[in-house]
Short mmCIF file of C-alpha atoms and ligand atoms in Angstrom, two decimals:
data_model
loop_
_atom_site.label_atom_id
_atom_site.label_comp_id
_atom_site.label_asym_id
_atom_site.label_seq_id
_atom_site.Cartn_x
_atom_site.Cartn_y
_atom_site.Cartn_z
CA MET A 1 -8.30 -15.13 -24.05
CA ASN A 2 -10.54 -15.21 -21.02
CA GLY A 3 -14.19 -16.24 -21.25
CA PHE A 4 -17.03 -14.68 -19.33
CA GLY A 5 -16.52 -17.28 -16.67
CA ALA A 6 -18.97 -19.56 -14.86
CA PRO A 7 -22.35 -20.41 -16.28
CA GLU A 8 -24.78 -17.62 -15.61
CA ARG A 9 -26.22 -17.65 -12.08
CA LYS A 10 -29.86 -18.25 -12.73
CA THR A 11 -32.91 -18.28 -10.56
CA ARG A 12 -36.45 -19.31 -11.47
CA ASN A 13 -38.80 -16.42 -11.78
CA ALA A 14 -42.57 -16.43 -11.15
CA GLN A 15 -43.28 -17.66 -14.70
CA GLY A 16 -41.04 -20.66 -14.10
CA SER A 17 -38.43 -19.61 -16.66
CA PHE A 18 -34.89 -18.72 -15.82
CA ALA A 19 -33.60 -15.15 -15.52
CA VAL A 20 -30.13 -13.85 -14.82
CA GLU A 21 -30.00 -12.80 -11.21
CA ARG A 22 -30.76 -9.14 -10.73
CA LEU A 23 -27.73 -7.15 -9.69
CA ALA A 24 -27.92 -5.45 -6.29
CA ILE A 25 -27.18 -2.15 -7.99
CA PHE A 26 -30.56 -2.58 -9.75
CA GLY A 27 -32.38 -3.65 -6.61
CA GLY A 28 -31.45 -7.33 -6.40
CA LYS A 29 -30.30 -9.10 -3.33
CA PRO A 30 -26.62 -8.49 -2.43
CA VAL A 31 -24.39 -11.58 -2.45
CA ILE A 32 -22.66 -10.64 0.76
CA PRO A 33 -24.87 -9.96 3.85
CA ARG A 34 -24.23 -6.86 5.88
CA GLY A 35 -21.78 -7.39 8.72
CA ARG A 36 -20.16 -10.46 7.12
CA VAL A 37 -16.85 -8.69 6.42
CA THR A 38 -14.49 -7.79 9.23
CA PRO A 39 -12.77 -4.54 8.35
CA TRP A 40 -9.09 -3.94 9.19
CA PRO A 41 -7.67 -3.16 11.75
CA ALA A 42 -9.89 -5.97 13.12
CA ALA A 43 -9.81 -4.96 16.83
CA GLU A 44 -9.39 -7.73 19.44
CA LYS A 45 -9.57 -7.67 23.23
CA LYS A 46 -5.83 -8.19 23.57
CA HIS A 47 -5.33 -4.82 21.93
CA LEU A 48 -7.21 -3.29 24.80
CA ASP A 49 -5.01 -5.11 27.24
CA ALA A 50 -1.94 -3.76 25.50
CA LEU A 51 -3.27 -0.23 25.68
CA ARG A 52 -4.00 -0.69 29.33
CA GLY A 53 -0.40 -1.72 29.84
CA VAL A 54 0.69 1.70 28.55
CA VAL A 55 -1.69 3.55 30.87
CA ASP A 56 -0.37 1.52 33.76
CA SER A 57 3.20 2.37 32.87
CA GLY A 58 2.38 6.11 33.33
CA LYS A 59 4.53 7.03 30.30
CA TYR A 60 2.76 7.77 27.02
CA HIS A 61 5.48 9.17 24.75
CA ARG A 62 8.95 8.14 25.78
CA VAL A 63 11.23 7.00 22.88
CA ASN A 64 13.04 4.79 25.31
CA HIS A 65 9.86 3.25 26.72
CA PRO A 66 10.51 -0.49 26.99
CA ILE A 67 7.52 -1.17 24.76
CA VAL A 68 9.04 0.98 21.99
CA SER A 69 12.55 -0.54 22.46
CA ASP A 70 11.12 -4.06 22.37
CA LEU A 71 9.06 -3.24 19.33
CA GLU A 72 12.19 -1.89 17.53
CA GLN A 73 14.14 -4.97 18.40
CA ASN A 74 11.42 -7.45 17.53
CA LEU A 75 10.75 -5.83 14.17
CA ALA A 76 14.48 -5.70 13.41
CA ARG A 77 14.76 -9.38 14.28
CA TRP A 78 11.76 -10.20 12.11
CA THR A 79 13.32 -8.49 9.10
CA GLY A 80 16.42 -10.65 9.47
CA LYS A 81 18.82 -7.82 8.67
CA TRP A 82 17.97 -4.19 9.45
CA GLN A 83 18.13 -1.83 12.41
CA VAL A 84 14.83 -0.15 13.25
CA ARG A 85 13.92 3.16 14.81
CA ALA A 86 10.31 3.96 15.62
CA VAL A 87 9.09 7.44 14.71
CA GLY A 88 5.82 9.29 14.58
CA SER A 89 4.54 8.15 11.08
CA GLY A 90 5.56 6.68 7.78
CA THR A 91 5.64 10.21 6.41
CA ALA A 92 8.06 11.22 9.19
CA ALA A 93 10.29 8.25 8.30
CA ILE A 94 10.50 9.33 4.68
CA HIS A 95 11.07 12.92 5.73
CA ILE A 96 14.00 11.92 8.00
CA GLU A 97 15.55 9.65 5.39
CA LEU A 98 15.43 12.25 2.68
CA ASP A 99 16.69 14.86 5.15
CA TYR A 100 19.69 12.56 5.79
CA VAL A 101 20.68 12.30 2.10
CA LYS A 102 19.74 15.76 0.88
CA GLU A 103 23.31 16.98 0.67
CA ARG A 104 23.87 14.69 -2.27
CA GLY A 105 21.77 16.73 -4.72
CA GLU A 106 18.55 18.64 -5.23
CA GLN A 107 16.40 16.11 -7.04
CA VAL A 108 14.55 12.93 -6.08
CA VAL A 109 13.45 10.58 -8.82
CA THR A 110 10.16 8.80 -8.09
CA ALA A 111 7.10 7.33 -9.86
CA ALA A 112 4.03 9.35 -10.96
CA LEU A 113 1.85 6.57 -9.66
CA ASN A 114 2.46 7.39 -6.02
CA TRP A 115 1.02 8.39 -2.68
CA PRO A 116 0.98 12.09 -1.70
CA GLY A 117 2.32 11.13 1.77
CA ALA A 118 5.36 9.57 0.10
CA VAL A 119 6.10 12.45 -2.20
CA GLY A 120 5.24 15.39 0.14
CA PRO A 121 8.45 14.94 2.18
CA ILE A 122 10.46 15.60 -0.99
CA THR A 123 9.29 19.19 -1.22
CA ILE A 124 9.16 19.55 2.60
CA ASN A 125 12.91 18.90 2.47
CA GLY A 126 13.39 21.57 -0.17
CA LEU A 127 14.12 18.97 -2.80
CA GLN A 128 12.53 18.67 -6.25
CA PRO A 129 10.68 15.57 -7.31
CA VAL A 130 11.39 14.24 -10.82
CA PHE A 131 8.59 11.95 -11.93
CA VAL A 132 8.86 8.93 -14.20
CA ASP A 133 6.23 6.55 -15.43
CA VAL A 134 5.57 3.07 -14.06
CA ASP A 135 6.35 -0.30 -15.61
CA MET A 136 3.01 -2.11 -16.16
CA SER A 137 4.71 -5.45 -15.38
CA VAL A 138 5.61 -4.42 -11.83
CA ALA A 139 3.08 -1.64 -11.17
CA GLY A 140 6.02 0.31 -9.81
CA ILE A 141 8.73 2.73 -10.98
CA ASP A 142 10.06 2.05 -14.49
CA GLN A 143 13.71 1.40 -13.69
CA ARG A 144 14.94 2.27 -17.22
CA ALA A 145 13.09 5.57 -17.26
CA ALA A 146 14.43 6.29 -13.75
CA ALA A 147 18.03 5.59 -14.76
CA GLU A 148 17.65 7.99 -17.68
CA ARG A 149 16.85 10.67 -15.23
CA PHE A 150 19.81 10.04 -12.92
CA ASN A 151 22.49 12.85 -12.95
CA PRO A 152 24.90 14.35 -10.43
CA ASP A 153 22.11 16.53 -9.03
CA VAL A 154 19.96 13.54 -7.99
CA ALA A 155 20.12 12.87 -4.21
CA ALA A 156 17.86 9.85 -4.10
CA VAL A 157 15.57 7.54 -5.89
CA LEU A 158 12.37 6.93 -3.92
CA ILE A 159 10.90 3.54 -4.76
CA THR A 160 7.29 3.28 -3.59
CA HIS A 161 5.79 -0.16 -3.15
CA LEU A 162 2.02 0.16 -3.43
CA PHE A 163 -0.77 -2.22 -2.26
CA GLY A 164 1.69 -4.75 -0.82
CA ASN A 165 3.73 -5.07 -3.95
CA ASN A 166 7.45 -5.78 -4.09
CA VAL A 167 9.19 -3.46 -6.53
CA LEU A 168 12.59 -5.14 -7.01
CA VAL A 169 13.98 -3.13 -9.93
CA PRO A 170 17.58 -4.41 -9.49
CA ASP A 171 18.97 -2.52 -12.51
CA GLY A 172 17.60 0.75 -11.28
CA ARG A 173 19.15 0.20 -7.85
CA HIS A 174 22.46 -0.75 -9.42
CA ALA A 175 22.46 2.38 -11.59
CA ALA A 176 21.70 4.57 -8.64
CA ARG A 177 24.38 3.00 -6.42
CA ALA A 178 26.99 3.39 -9.20
CA GLN A 179 26.27 7.15 -9.30
CA GLY A 180 26.23 7.76 -5.58
CA ILE A 181 22.45 8.22 -5.54
CA ALA A 182 20.67 7.06 -2.38
CA VAL A 183 18.07 4.27 -2.72
CA ILE A 184 15.12 4.76 -0.45
CA ASP A 185 12.21 2.33 -0.43
CA ASP A 186 8.75 3.41 0.71
CA ILE A 187 7.51 0.09 2.06
CA CYS A 188 4.69 1.63 4.09
CA GLN A 189 2.18 -0.63 2.31
CA SER A 190 4.63 -3.63 1.95
CA ILE A 191 6.03 -4.60 5.26
CA ALA A 192 7.45 -7.90 3.99
CA ALA A 193 9.75 -5.95 1.60
CA ALA A 194 11.95 -5.58 4.71
CA LYS A 195 12.58 -9.32 4.63
CA ALA A 196 14.80 -11.33 2.34
CA ILE A 197 12.58 -11.17 -0.73
CA VAL A 198 15.15 -11.10 -3.52
CA GLY A 199 16.06 -14.72 -3.97
CA GLY A 200 17.07 -15.05 -0.31
CA SER A 201 18.61 -11.54 -0.06
CA HIS A 202 17.23 -8.27 1.13
CA LEU A 203 16.52 -5.22 -1.02
CA ASP A 204 19.63 -3.35 -1.92
CA ALA A 205 18.64 -0.02 -0.28
CA ASP A 206 20.06 2.71 1.95
CA ALA A 207 16.89 2.99 3.89
CA LEU A 208 13.32 1.68 4.06
CA ALA A 209 10.38 3.63 5.41
CA LEU A 210 7.50 1.77 7.03
CA SER A 211 4.08 2.98 8.29
CA GLY A 212 2.33 1.50 11.24
CA ASN A 213 -0.88 3.54 10.75
CA GLY A 214 -4.25 1.94 11.30
CA ALA A 215 -4.70 0.95 7.64
CA LYS A 216 -1.36 -0.82 7.25
CA HIS A 217 -0.16 -4.27 8.30
CA LEU A 218 0.75 -3.11 11.82
CA GLY A 219 -2.67 -1.52 12.17
CA ALA A 220 -1.53 0.54 15.16
CA GLY A 221 -2.87 4.10 14.91
CA GLU A 222 -0.07 6.57 14.19
CA LEU A 223 3.45 5.15 13.90
CA GLY A 224 6.33 4.82 11.48
CA PHE A 225 9.80 3.27 11.24
CA VAL A 226 13.16 4.19 9.81
CA ILE A 227 14.74 0.91 8.73
CA THR A 228 18.41 0.84 7.70
CA GLU A 229 21.87 -0.71 8.19
CA ASP A 230 23.43 2.69 8.42
CA ALA A 231 24.25 3.55 12.06
CA ASP A 232 24.62 7.24 11.16
CA LEU A 233 21.11 7.34 9.81
CA ILE A 234 19.88 5.75 13.10
CA ALA A 235 21.73 8.50 14.92
CA HIS A 236 20.27 11.06 12.62
CA VAL A 237 16.71 9.95 13.60
CA ASP A 238 17.50 10.85 17.18
CA ARG A 239 19.24 14.06 16.17
CA VAL A 240 16.33 15.50 14.20
CA SER A 241 13.48 14.09 16.23
CA LEU A 242 14.51 14.39 19.90
CA SER A 243 14.82 17.77 21.40
CA SER A 244 14.36 17.30 25.05
CA SER A 245 15.10 13.71 25.93
CA SER A 246 17.65 11.14 24.94
CA ARG A 247 17.47 7.45 24.40
CA SER A 248 19.46 6.78 27.50
CA GLY A 249 16.67 8.45 29.48
CA ALA A 250 18.77 11.50 30.41
CA ARG A 251 16.98 14.77 29.99
CA ILE A 252 19.15 16.52 27.39
CA PHE A 253 18.22 19.53 25.40
CA SER A 254 19.87 18.86 22.05
CA PRO A 255 21.72 21.70 20.37
CA LEU A 256 21.34 19.96 17.03
CA SER A 257 17.66 19.07 17.00
CA GLN A 258 15.68 20.23 14.05
CA GLY A 259 12.66 20.12 16.29
CA TYR A 260 10.71 17.62 14.30
CA ASN A 261 9.81 15.76 17.44
CA TYR A 262 8.74 12.71 15.47
CA ARG A 263 8.38 10.54 18.56
CA PRO A 264 6.59 7.19 18.38
CA ASN A 265 3.26 7.00 20.16
CA VAL A 266 3.60 4.34 22.91
CA PHE A 267 -0.05 3.34 22.64
CA SER A 268 0.36 2.61 18.91
CA SER A 269 3.67 0.89 19.69
CA SER A 270 1.94 -1.47 22.15
CA ILE A 271 -0.41 -2.66 19.48
CA ALA A 272 2.29 -2.86 16.80
CA LYS A 273 4.39 -4.99 19.16
CA LEU A 274 1.59 -7.51 19.42
CA ARG A 275 1.07 -7.60 15.64
CA VAL A 276 4.80 -8.14 14.92
CA THR A 277 4.55 -11.46 16.77
CA GLU A 278 1.72 -12.53 14.44
CA MET A 279 2.98 -10.94 11.26
CA ASP A 280 3.91 -14.11 9.37
CA ALA A 281 0.53 -15.61 10.06
CA GLN A 282 -1.20 -12.36 9.01
CA LEU A 283 0.81 -12.25 5.76
CA GLU A 284 0.08 -15.87 4.97
CA ILE A 285 -3.63 -15.35 5.29
CA ARG A 286 -3.56 -12.24 3.14
CA ARG A 287 -1.61 -14.12 0.50
CA ASP A 288 -3.85 -17.21 0.64
CA ASN A 289 -6.99 -15.15 0.43
CA SER A 290 -5.84 -13.13 -2.59
CA ASN A 291 -4.50 -16.23 -4.30
CA LEU A 292 -7.74 -18.09 -3.79
CA LEU A 293 -9.80 -15.15 -4.93
CA TRP A 294 -7.66 -14.76 -8.05
CA GLU A 295 -7.98 -18.51 -8.79
CA MET A 296 -11.76 -18.17 -8.68
CA ILE A 297 -12.04 -15.02 -10.87
CA SER A 298 -9.09 -15.36 -13.31
CA ASP A 299 -11.37 -16.90 -15.96
CA LEU A 300 -13.41 -13.70 -16.21
CA ALA A 301 -12.94 -11.53 -19.27
CA GLY A 302 -11.05 -8.27 -19.10
CA ILE A 303 -9.63 -8.43 -15.57
CA LEU A 304 -6.05 -8.69 -14.51
CA PRO A 305 -4.18 -8.36 -11.20
CA LEU A 306 -1.83 -5.42 -10.91
CA PHE A 307 0.87 -7.88 -9.87
CA ASP A 308 0.91 -11.63 -9.54
CA PRO A 309 -0.71 -12.68 -6.23
CA SER A 310 0.75 -16.24 -6.56
CA ASP A 311 4.22 -14.77 -5.91
CA CYS A 312 4.15 -15.43 -2.16
CA ASP A 313 6.65 -12.68 -1.24
CA HIS A 314 4.12 -9.92 -1.75
CA SER A 315 2.53 -8.29 1.34
CA MET A 316 -0.93 -8.02 -0.14
CA LEU A 317 -2.13 -5.02 1.90
CA ASN A 318 -5.06 -5.26 -0.43
CA PHE A 319 -5.65 -7.04 -3.75
CA PRO A 320 -5.44 -4.55 -6.64
CA LEU A 321 -6.91 -5.47 -10.01
CA ARG A 322 -7.47 -3.69 -13.28
CA ILE A 323 -10.11 -3.81 -15.97
CA GLU A 324 -9.39 -4.01 -19.71
CA PRO A 325 -12.36 -1.84 -20.86
CA GLU A 326 -12.13 -3.05 -24.52
CA ALA A 327 -12.35 -6.66 -23.54
CA LEU A 328 -15.72 -5.85 -21.86
CA GLY A 329 -16.92 -3.87 -24.89
CA PHE A 330 -16.32 -0.50 -23.26
CA ALA A 331 -14.35 2.42 -24.69
CA PRO A 332 -10.95 3.16 -23.01
CA GLY A 333 -11.21 5.28 -19.90
CA PRO A 334 -12.67 4.88 -16.47
CA ALA A 335 -16.36 4.06 -17.32
CA ALA A 336 -15.92 0.26 -17.25
CA ARG A 337 -14.07 0.32 -13.97
CA ASP A 338 -16.56 2.72 -12.41
CA PHE A 339 -19.47 0.46 -13.32
CA VAL A 340 -17.76 -2.65 -12.04
CA VAL A 341 -16.80 -0.96 -8.77
CA LYS A 342 -20.35 0.36 -8.09
CA SER A 343 -21.79 -3.06 -8.91
CA LEU A 344 -19.39 -5.01 -6.74
CA GLN A 345 -19.88 -2.51 -3.88
CA ALA A 346 -23.70 -2.96 -4.12
CA GLU A 347 -23.17 -6.73 -3.88
CA GLY A 348 -21.35 -6.09 -0.58
CA VAL A 349 -17.73 -6.61 -1.77
CA PRO A 350 -15.35 -4.20 -0.03
CA ILE A 351 -13.97 -2.52 -3.14
CA CYS A 352 -12.22 0.83 -3.35
CA VAL A 353 -11.02 3.01 -6.17
CA TRP A 354 -7.60 4.28 -5.22
CA LEU A 355 -6.33 7.71 -6.38
CA THR A 356 -7.60 8.80 -9.78
CA LYS A 357 -4.79 11.25 -10.73
CA PRO A 358 -1.05 11.13 -10.84
CA VAL A 359 0.43 12.09 -7.52
CA PHE A 360 1.65 15.58 -8.61
CA GLU A 361 -1.93 16.67 -9.12
CA TYR A 362 -2.51 16.28 -5.41
CA LEU A 363 0.50 18.56 -4.54
CA PRO A 364 -0.35 22.20 -5.40
CA GLU A 365 3.28 23.41 -5.21
CA ILE A 366 4.44 21.20 -8.03
CA ARG A 367 1.24 20.50 -9.95
CA ASN A 368 1.92 22.90 -12.76
CA ASN A 369 5.30 21.49 -13.66
CA TRP A 370 4.04 18.05 -14.75
CA ASN A 371 1.53 16.79 -17.32
CA ALA A 372 -0.49 13.62 -16.83
CA ALA A 373 -0.30 12.83 -20.58
CA ASP A 374 3.48 12.24 -20.24
CA PHE A 375 2.78 9.17 -17.98
CA PRO A 376 0.63 6.86 -20.08
CA ASN A 377 1.06 3.74 -17.94
CA THR A 378 0.26 5.62 -14.77
CA MET A 379 -2.93 7.00 -16.43
CA LYS A 380 -3.90 3.59 -17.75
CA ILE A 381 -3.64 2.10 -14.22
CA LEU A 382 -5.41 5.07 -12.62
CA HIS A 383 -8.33 4.78 -15.12
CA THR A 384 -8.79 1.01 -14.75
CA MET A 385 -7.70 -0.12 -11.30
CA PHE A 386 -9.59 -0.82 -8.12
CA TYR A 387 -8.78 -3.02 -5.16
CA VAL A 388 -10.47 -5.52 -2.90
CA SER A 389 -9.68 -4.27 0.52
CA GLU A 390 -10.62 -6.78 3.22
CA ILE A 391 -8.46 -9.80 2.71
CA ALA A 392 -6.81 -9.86 6.12
CA PRO A 393 -7.67 -12.20 8.97
CA PRO A 394 -10.09 -13.02 10.42
CA ASN A 395 -11.63 -12.96 6.91
CA GLY A 396 -10.98 -16.32 5.24
CA SER A 397 -11.70 -18.57 2.32
CA GLU A 398 -15.49 -18.69 2.82
CA LEU A 399 -15.67 -14.98 2.39
CA MET A 400 -13.37 -15.13 -0.64
CA HIS A 401 -15.93 -17.54 -2.19
CA LEU A 402 -18.59 -14.94 -1.64
CA TYR A 403 -16.41 -12.16 -3.21
CA ALA A 404 -15.89 -14.48 -6.21
CA ASP A 405 -19.64 -15.19 -6.46
CA ALA A 406 -20.25 -11.41 -6.64
CA PHE A 407 -17.63 -10.97 -9.38
CA HIS A 408 -19.25 -13.80 -11.39
CA LYS A 409 -22.70 -12.33 -10.92
CA VAL A 410 -21.60 -8.90 -12.18
CA TRP A 411 -19.66 -10.38 -15.08
CA SER A 412 -22.57 -12.54 -16.17
CA ALA A 413 -24.87 -9.45 -16.22
CA LEU A 414 -22.18 -7.56 -18.21
CA HIS A 415 -22.00 -10.44 -20.63
CA LYS A 416 -25.67 -10.50 -21.11
CA GLN A 417 -26.31 -6.77 -21.51
CA GLY A 418 -22.96 -5.40 -22.62
CA PRO A 419 -21.72 -1.88 -21.85
CA GLU A 420 -25.25 -0.41 -22.08
CA ILE A 421 -25.82 -1.78 -18.57
CA ALA A 422 -23.62 0.95 -17.19
CA ALA A 423 -25.98 3.70 -18.41
CA GLY A 424 -28.79 2.10 -16.32
CA ALA A 425 -26.55 2.09 -13.28
CA ILE A 426 -25.79 5.82 -13.53
CA SER A 427 -29.44 6.82 -13.69
CA GLY A 428 -30.53 4.05 -11.33
C1 LIG B 1 0.67 5.19 4.41
C2 LIG B 1 1.67 5.61 3.50
C3 LIG B 1 2.61 6.60 3.74
C4 LIG B 1 2.55 7.46 4.98
O1 LIG B 1 2.48 6.76 6.18
P1 LIG B 1 1.77 7.46 7.43
O2 LIG B 1 2.13 6.62 8.55
O3 LIG B 1 0.29 7.53 7.14
O4 LIG B 1 2.31 8.87 7.55
C5 LIG B 1 3.59 6.84 2.81
N1 LIG B 1 3.68 6.16 1.69
C6 LIG B 1 2.80 5.16 1.36
C7 LIG B 1 2.93 4.42 0.11
C8 LIG B 1 1.76 4.86 2.24
O5 LIG B 1 0.87 3.99 1.96
#
């Protein structure tokens, strides 16, 4: 299918003949100069001004601080549907949402390709996770496998959206609804999943959980949001997380508090409030950048996006890709990915390997109940994926061209030398 891409990048050597440019990993000159990439959360002076505003207010942690209330309202308006409550973190939001539905059963169905912070709250709530594999076509929970696990003892299905992906899975949602199972979406990495992304409608969910931590779209330090239409769930947030103050400002010691004290940080809220006003522009640049980058590298052999970046509803927290080792002459397994990642990093491309194991292996309490071999799609993604991390503003199309140049340089060396090249990189 794909070729090895652009003509080899060649430079004239001392003898006047052409040689393939030496990869930076072997001592060549990196494509991307140091300092050229602006890493997220891309601090700006106006963030400092926002923080100063909190200091001047003299109140650093009030849930009813006007900055927090404004943020909740602005974010709610931006979603076009939901009510929003700010809490301490994305993990706290998931904890509270599962806590709210835990009377419905003892199990929570979720994907093995997942984030420990998403799955931890299941056991924190005394519930049992039930893992299913992912569907390669959506890089998210396999809705058919999930529905097979539904039974009267399932309290919720937790649908994790990774890397800025939208995991629509309408049949899985429908099946859960029909059986009284709560649908909870972890959109910590996919803020736009709170908008009308399903052909003009919003996700069919009981609750969404969003993170505002420094690495996510709101890039705000430590912050999270419970997002829902259910007024009782909103009330539940206050019930479990406020022990000594109420939203009205009265100092009330709640007899019902579970003492979580998951209050939003007002400093983080002040930055998040700024970012909400610019969210559409931020998302557009992330989408444009990933689209452009994919256009420039899609002709390379053995590389695929995890989900289609030209679908302009995705949030593109980063741009995840995966390698097909066989198409590059490698054996199956992580060796091809690991070589490509090291080579691109040496060229100055901000590339990361994500987790390398299914989520249960990071959670000691449940690790022994599950076996990686039972989740072949999850393992395939974990062995072959990586992501390009800095695609947010102020980074733009010029930088994407440099990223693409680096990909072409690495692929052309791979084409020339084949998989043996990787052995040199390990010793070198
Ligand atoms: C970041 C993240 C969380 C947790 O959010 P925090 O605000 O860091 O607690 C949960 N799930 C996913 C998928 C995340 O990316």
